[in-house]
Amino acid sequence: CRPIAKLKVFFIRQNYNTTASFVEDLEKVGVLKRTKGTGSGSFYAVDTHFQNYGALRDLALQIFPISTTQAGEQIKKIGRIRLALLSGVFLNRESTTIDLFIVADDVDEGKLKDFVAELEAQVGKELNYTSMDTAEFTYRYNIYDRFVRNIIKRPNIKLVDSLSL
């Protein structure tokens, strides 16, 4: 299993016995792998060596790995966000060079790193991201910088867009 930097527990509000039965079945077929937790608890993670891991991962990504509403609210806490775009892995297009593009001023770098780490934990892979301030973005946009223009014209999901692009 690949270690996950940060893990959040979501309550699914289901019967414990039913849930435990499903988890045990997934462990038996090799989808999940149990690791010993602190105390008497156990933790489960998707086994990346599972024969159909790639197909399972693709299915999960098609369903969409994160809540865009929640991510949009969280990203606003890192600074004055002018533009935040998701692409690449979030659109099941891993061949693209960037997964997250941010235009912001007064960015708290620690909060930015925490935000990216949270997204990486939810997606299950390292993200390629770029952050720039509004002045740099405006300059690069106005000179038709290929990198900036390609990010904007390719398929993406807008978390924040106060620039009205």
PDB file of C-alpha atoms in Angstrom:
ATOM      1  CA  CYS A   1       0.000   0.000   0.000  1.00  0.00           C
ATOM      2  CA  ARG A   2       1.123   3.501  -0.691  1.00  0.00           C
ATOM      3  CA  PRO A   3       1.291   5.646   2.444  1.00  0.00           C
ATOM      4  CA  ILE A   4      -1.160   8.526   2.497  1.00  0.00           C
ATOM      5  CA  ALA A   5       0.111  11.805   3.933  1.00  0.00           C
ATOM      6  CA  LYS A   6      -3.197  12.905   5.381  1.00  0.00           C
ATOM      7  CA  LEU A   7      -6.337  10.868   5.837  1.00  0.00           C
ATOM      8  CA  LYS A   8      -9.784  12.154   6.717  1.00  0.00           C
ATOM      9  CA  VAL A   9     -12.457   9.918   8.114  1.00  0.00           C
ATOM     10  CA  PHE A  10     -15.915  10.409   6.681  1.00  0.00           C
ATOM     11  CA  PHE A  11     -18.877   8.982   8.514  1.00  0.00           C
ATOM     12  CA  ILE A  12     -21.101   7.063   6.163  1.00  0.00           C
ATOM     13  CA  ARG A  13     -23.926   6.586   8.667  1.00  0.00           C
ATOM     14  CA  GLN A  14     -24.410   2.929   7.861  1.00  0.00           C
ATOM     15  CA  ASN A  15     -24.863  -0.081  10.072  1.00  0.00           C
ATOM     16  CA  TYR A  16     -21.489  -1.164  11.492  1.00  0.00           C
ATOM     17  CA  ASN A  17     -21.995  -4.883  10.774  1.00  0.00           C
ATOM     18  CA  THR A  18     -22.980  -4.269   7.159  1.00  0.00           C
ATOM     19  CA  THR A  19     -20.046  -1.931   6.612  1.00  0.00           C
ATOM     20  CA  ALA A  20     -17.600  -4.326   8.297  1.00  0.00           C
ATOM     21  CA  SER A  21     -18.881  -7.142   6.097  1.00  0.00           C
ATOM     22  CA  PHE A  22     -18.285  -5.107   2.917  1.00  0.00           C
ATOM     23  CA  VAL A  23     -14.805  -4.089   4.074  1.00  0.00           C
ATOM     24  CA  GLU A  24     -13.921  -7.721   4.832  1.00  0.00           C
ATOM     25  CA  ASP A  25     -15.150  -8.780   1.379  1.00  0.00           C
ATOM     26  CA  LEU A  26     -13.033  -6.080  -0.280  1.00  0.00           C
ATOM     27  CA  GLU A  27     -10.025  -7.243   1.731  1.00  0.00           C
ATOM     28  CA  LYS A  28     -10.593 -10.882   0.699  1.00  0.00           C
ATOM     29  CA  VAL A  29     -10.596 -10.069  -3.005  1.00  0.00           C
ATOM     30  CA  GLY A  30      -7.502  -7.886  -2.649  1.00  0.00           C
ATOM     31  CA  VAL A  31      -8.933  -4.402  -3.158  1.00  0.00           C
ATOM     32  CA  LEU A  32      -8.170  -3.305   0.398  1.00  0.00           C
ATOM     33  CA  LYS A  33      -5.215  -3.999   2.607  1.00  0.00           C
ATOM     34  CA  ARG A  34      -5.403  -3.828   6.391  1.00  0.00           C
ATOM     35  CA  THR A  35      -2.741  -2.069   8.428  1.00  0.00           C
ATOM     36  CA  LYS A  36      -2.494  -2.046  12.189  1.00  0.00           C
ATOM     37  CA  GLY A  37      -3.476   1.229  13.774  1.00  0.00           C
ATOM     38  CA  THR A  38      -2.610   2.618  17.148  1.00  0.00           C
ATOM     39  CA  GLY A  39      -4.433   0.840  19.923  1.00  0.00           C
ATOM     40  CA  SER A  40      -6.856  -1.878  18.933  1.00  0.00           C
ATOM     41  CA  GLY A  41      -8.046  -0.321  15.646  1.00  0.00           C
ATOM     42  CA  SER A  42      -7.166  -1.186  12.082  1.00  0.00           C
ATOM     43  CA  PHE A  43      -6.863   1.013   9.027  1.00  0.00           C
ATOM     44  CA  TYR A  44      -7.623   0.070   5.457  1.00  0.00           C
ATOM     45  CA  ALA A  45      -6.104   1.409   2.276  1.00  0.00           C
ATOM     46  CA  VAL A  46      -6.540   0.566  -1.380  1.00  0.00           C
ATOM     47  CA  ASP A  47      -3.863  -1.943  -2.349  1.00  0.00           C
ATOM     48  CA  THR A  48      -2.044  -0.447  -5.342  1.00  0.00           C
ATOM     49  CA  HIS A  49      -0.887  -3.946  -6.297  1.00  0.00           C
ATOM     50  CA  PHE A  50      -4.475  -5.114  -6.808  1.00  0.00           C
ATOM     51  CA  GLN A  51      -4.765  -6.489 -10.368  1.00  0.00           C
ATOM     52  CA  ASN A  52      -7.551  -4.060 -11.340  1.00  0.00           C
ATOM     53  CA  TYR A  53      -6.209  -1.074  -9.427  1.00  0.00           C
ATOM     54  CA  GLY A  54      -5.884   1.074 -12.577  1.00  0.00           C
ATOM     55  CA  ALA A  55      -9.476   0.461 -13.660  1.00  0.00           C
ATOM     56  CA  LEU A  56     -10.750   1.050 -10.130  1.00  0.00           C
ATOM     57  CA  ARG A  57      -8.782   4.295  -9.889  1.00  0.00           C
ATOM     58  CA  ASP A  58     -10.086   5.485 -13.289  1.00  0.00           C
ATOM     59  CA  LEU A  59     -13.659   4.763 -12.220  1.00  0.00           C
ATOM     60  CA  ALA A  60     -13.199   6.695  -8.990  1.00  0.00           C
ATOM     61  CA  LEU A  61     -11.728   9.655 -10.886  1.00  0.00           C
ATOM     62  CA  GLN A  62     -14.614   9.655 -13.372  1.00  0.00           C
ATOM     63  CA  ILE A  63     -17.022   9.956 -10.472  1.00  0.00           C
ATOM     64  CA  PHE A  64     -14.903  12.984  -9.426  1.00  0.00           C
ATOM     65  CA  PRO A  65     -12.460  12.784  -6.575  1.00  0.00           C
ATOM     66  CA  ILE A  66     -13.320  15.929  -4.650  1.00  0.00           C
ATOM     67  CA  SER A  67     -16.168  18.245  -3.838  1.00  0.00           C
ATOM     68  CA  THR A  68     -15.631  21.357  -5.961  1.00  0.00           C
ATOM     69  CA  THR A  69     -17.808  23.407  -3.634  1.00  0.00           C
ATOM     70  CA  GLN A  70     -15.745  22.396  -0.611  1.00  0.00           C
ATOM     71  CA  ALA A  71     -12.439  22.865  -2.471  1.00  0.00           C
ATOM     72  CA  GLY A  72     -13.586  26.302  -3.658  1.00  0.00           C
ATOM     73  CA  GLU A  73     -14.290  27.364  -0.082  1.00  0.00           C
ATOM     74  CA  GLN A  74     -11.026  25.893   1.255  1.00  0.00           C
ATOM     75  CA  ILE A  75      -8.850  27.541  -1.382  1.00  0.00           C
ATOM     76  CA  LYS A  76     -10.188  30.986  -0.476  1.00  0.00           C
ATOM     77  CA  LYS A  77      -8.495  30.607   2.921  1.00  0.00           C
ATOM     78  CA  ILE A  78      -4.967  30.639   1.444  1.00  0.00           C
ATOM     79  CA  GLY A  79      -5.062  34.215   0.143  1.00  0.00           C
ATOM     80  CA  ARG A  80      -6.954  36.556  -2.160  1.00  0.00           C
ATOM     81  CA  ILE A  81      -7.813  34.049  -4.873  1.00  0.00           C
ATOM     82  CA  ARG A  82      -8.570  35.528  -8.280  1.00  0.00           C
ATOM     83  CA  LEU A  83      -8.581  32.326 -10.335  1.00  0.00           C
ATOM     84  CA  ALA A  84      -8.366  28.632  -9.438  1.00  0.00           C
ATOM     85  CA  LEU A  85      -8.670  25.957 -12.121  1.00  0.00           C
ATOM     86  CA  LEU A  86      -8.629  22.177 -11.888  1.00  0.00           C
ATOM     87  CA  SER A  87      -7.570  20.092 -14.868  1.00  0.00           C
ATOM     88  CA  GLY A  88      -5.379  17.078 -15.560  1.00  0.00           C
ATOM     89  CA  VAL A  89      -6.076  14.306 -13.060  1.00  0.00           C
ATOM     90  CA  PHE A  90      -9.365  15.956 -12.035  1.00  0.00           C
ATOM     91  CA  LEU A  91     -10.667  15.480 -15.572  1.00  0.00           C
ATOM     92  CA  ASN A  92      -9.056  12.061 -16.020  1.00  0.00           C
ATOM     93  CA  ARG A  93      -6.495  13.634 -18.374  1.00  0.00           C
ATOM     94  CA  GLU A  94      -3.193  12.703 -16.815  1.00  0.00           C
ATOM     95  CA  SER A  95      -1.268  13.575 -19.970  1.00  0.00           C
ATOM     96  CA  THR A  96      -1.720  17.300 -19.299  1.00  0.00           C
ATOM     97  CA  THR A  97       1.106  19.122 -17.572  1.00  0.00           C
ATOM     98  CA  ILE A  98      -0.887  20.778 -14.808  1.00  0.00           C
ATOM     99  CA  ASP A  99      -3.601  19.680 -12.397  1.00  0.00           C
ATOM    100  CA  LEU A 100      -4.159  22.901 -10.423  1.00  0.00           C
ATOM    101  CA  PHE A 101      -3.618  26.513 -11.503  1.00  0.00           C
ATOM    102  CA  ILE A 102      -3.954  29.363  -9.021  1.00  0.00           C
ATOM    103  CA  VAL A 103      -3.817  33.131  -9.477  1.00  0.00           C
ATOM    104  CA  ALA A 104      -3.775  34.813  -6.077  1.00  0.00           C
ATOM    105  CA  ASP A 105      -2.314  37.638  -4.038  1.00  0.00           C
ATOM    106  CA  ASP A 106      -1.170  37.617  -0.408  1.00  0.00           C
ATOM    107  CA  VAL A 107      -0.809  33.826  -0.408  1.00  0.00           C
ATOM    108  CA  ASP A 108       0.038  32.051   2.838  1.00  0.00           C
ATOM    109  CA  GLU A 109       2.523  29.462   1.522  1.00  0.00           C
ATOM    110  CA  GLY A 110       1.927  27.119   4.460  1.00  0.00           C
ATOM    111  CA  LYS A 111      -1.816  27.094   3.835  1.00  0.00           C
ATOM    112  CA  LEU A 112      -1.199  26.572   0.117  1.00  0.00           C
ATOM    113  CA  LYS A 113       0.979  23.536   0.812  1.00  0.00           C
ATOM    114  CA  ASP A 114      -1.640  22.146   3.231  1.00  0.00           C
ATOM    115  CA  PHE A 115      -4.391  22.672   0.642  1.00  0.00           C
ATOM    116  CA  VAL A 116      -2.396  20.878  -2.065  1.00  0.00           C
ATOM    117  CA  ALA A 117      -1.517  18.039   0.354  1.00  0.00           C
ATOM    118  CA  GLU A 118      -5.213  17.643   1.156  1.00  0.00           C
ATOM    119  CA  LEU A 119      -6.093  17.405  -2.549  1.00  0.00           C
ATOM    120  CA  GLU A 120      -3.256  14.933  -3.118  1.00  0.00           C
ATOM    121  CA  ALA A 121      -4.576  12.738  -0.307  1.00  0.00           C
ATOM    122  CA  GLN A 122      -8.068  12.792  -1.798  1.00  0.00           C
ATOM    123  CA  VAL A 123      -6.864  12.052  -5.337  1.00  0.00           C
ATOM    124  CA  GLY A 124      -4.168   9.591  -4.291  1.00  0.00           C
ATOM    125  CA  LYS A 125      -1.348  11.075  -6.347  1.00  0.00           C
ATOM    126  CA  GLU A 126       1.078  13.965  -6.383  1.00  0.00           C
ATOM    127  CA  LEU A 127      -0.344  17.013  -8.142  1.00  0.00           C
ATOM    128  CA  ASN A 128       1.394  19.332 -10.576  1.00  0.00           C
ATOM    129  CA  TYR A 129       0.369  22.863  -9.697  1.00  0.00           C
ATOM    130  CA  THR A 130       1.330  26.439 -10.448  1.00  0.00           C
ATOM    131  CA  SER A 131       0.623  29.546  -8.443  1.00  0.00           C
ATOM    132  CA  MET A 132       1.258  33.129  -9.541  1.00  0.00           C
ATOM    133  CA  ASP A 133       0.199  36.568  -8.404  1.00  0.00           C
ATOM    134  CA  THR A 134      -2.277  38.687 -10.355  1.00  0.00           C
ATOM    135  CA  ALA A 135       0.373  41.029 -11.799  1.00  0.00           C
ATOM    136  CA  GLU A 136       2.393  38.135 -13.254  1.00  0.00           C
ATOM    137  CA  PHE A 137      -0.725  36.450 -14.609  1.00  0.00           C
ATOM    138  CA  THR A 138      -1.983  39.672 -16.228  1.00  0.00           C
ATOM    139  CA  TYR A 139       1.381  40.303 -17.846  1.00  0.00           C
ATOM    140  CA  ARG A 140       1.689  36.742 -19.150  1.00  0.00           C
ATOM    141  CA  TYR A 141      -1.927  36.682 -20.337  1.00  0.00           C
ATOM    142  CA  ASN A 142      -1.517  39.995 -22.204  1.00  0.00           C
ATOM    143  CA  ILE A 143       1.645  38.872 -24.012  1.00  0.00           C
ATOM    144  CA  TYR A 144      -0.119  35.652 -25.044  1.00  0.00           C
ATOM    145  CA  ASP A 145       2.164  33.449 -22.985  1.00  0.00           C
ATOM    146  CA  ARG A 146       1.666  29.922 -24.333  1.00  0.00           C
ATOM    147  CA  PHE A 147       1.691  28.248 -20.896  1.00  0.00           C
ATOM    148  CA  VAL A 148      -1.014  30.520 -19.451  1.00  0.00           C
ATOM    149  CA  ARG A 149      -3.163  30.534 -22.587  1.00  0.00           C
ATOM    150  CA  ASN A 150      -3.042  26.721 -22.892  1.00  0.00           C
ATOM    151  CA  ILE A 151      -4.180  26.283 -19.295  1.00  0.00           C
ATOM    152  CA  ILE A 152      -7.145  28.569 -19.847  1.00  0.00           C
ATOM    153  CA  LYS A 153      -8.235  27.192 -23.224  1.00  0.00           C
ATOM    154  CA  ARG A 154      -7.996  23.488 -22.306  1.00  0.00           C
ATOM    155  CA  PRO A 155     -10.867  21.783 -20.463  1.00  0.00           C
ATOM    156  CA  ASN A 156     -10.931  22.763 -16.799  1.00  0.00           C
ATOM    157  CA  ILE A 157     -13.130  23.180 -13.779  1.00  0.00           C
ATOM    158  CA  LYS A 158     -13.269  26.667 -12.282  1.00  0.00           C
ATOM    159  CA  LEU A 159     -13.220  26.745  -8.508  1.00  0.00           C
ATOM    160  CA  VAL A 160     -12.875  30.532  -8.412  1.00  0.00           C
ATOM    161  CA  ASP A 161     -12.978  33.025 -11.281  1.00  0.00           C
ATOM    162  CA  SER A 162     -13.156  36.679 -10.288  1.00  0.00           C
ATOM    163  CA  LEU A 163     -11.189  37.530 -13.458  1.00  0.00           C
ATOM    164  CA  SER A 164     -14.183  36.493 -15.617  1.00  0.00           C
ATOM    165  CA  LEU A 165     -12.178  34.410 -18.065  1.00  0.00           C
TER     166      LEU A 165
END
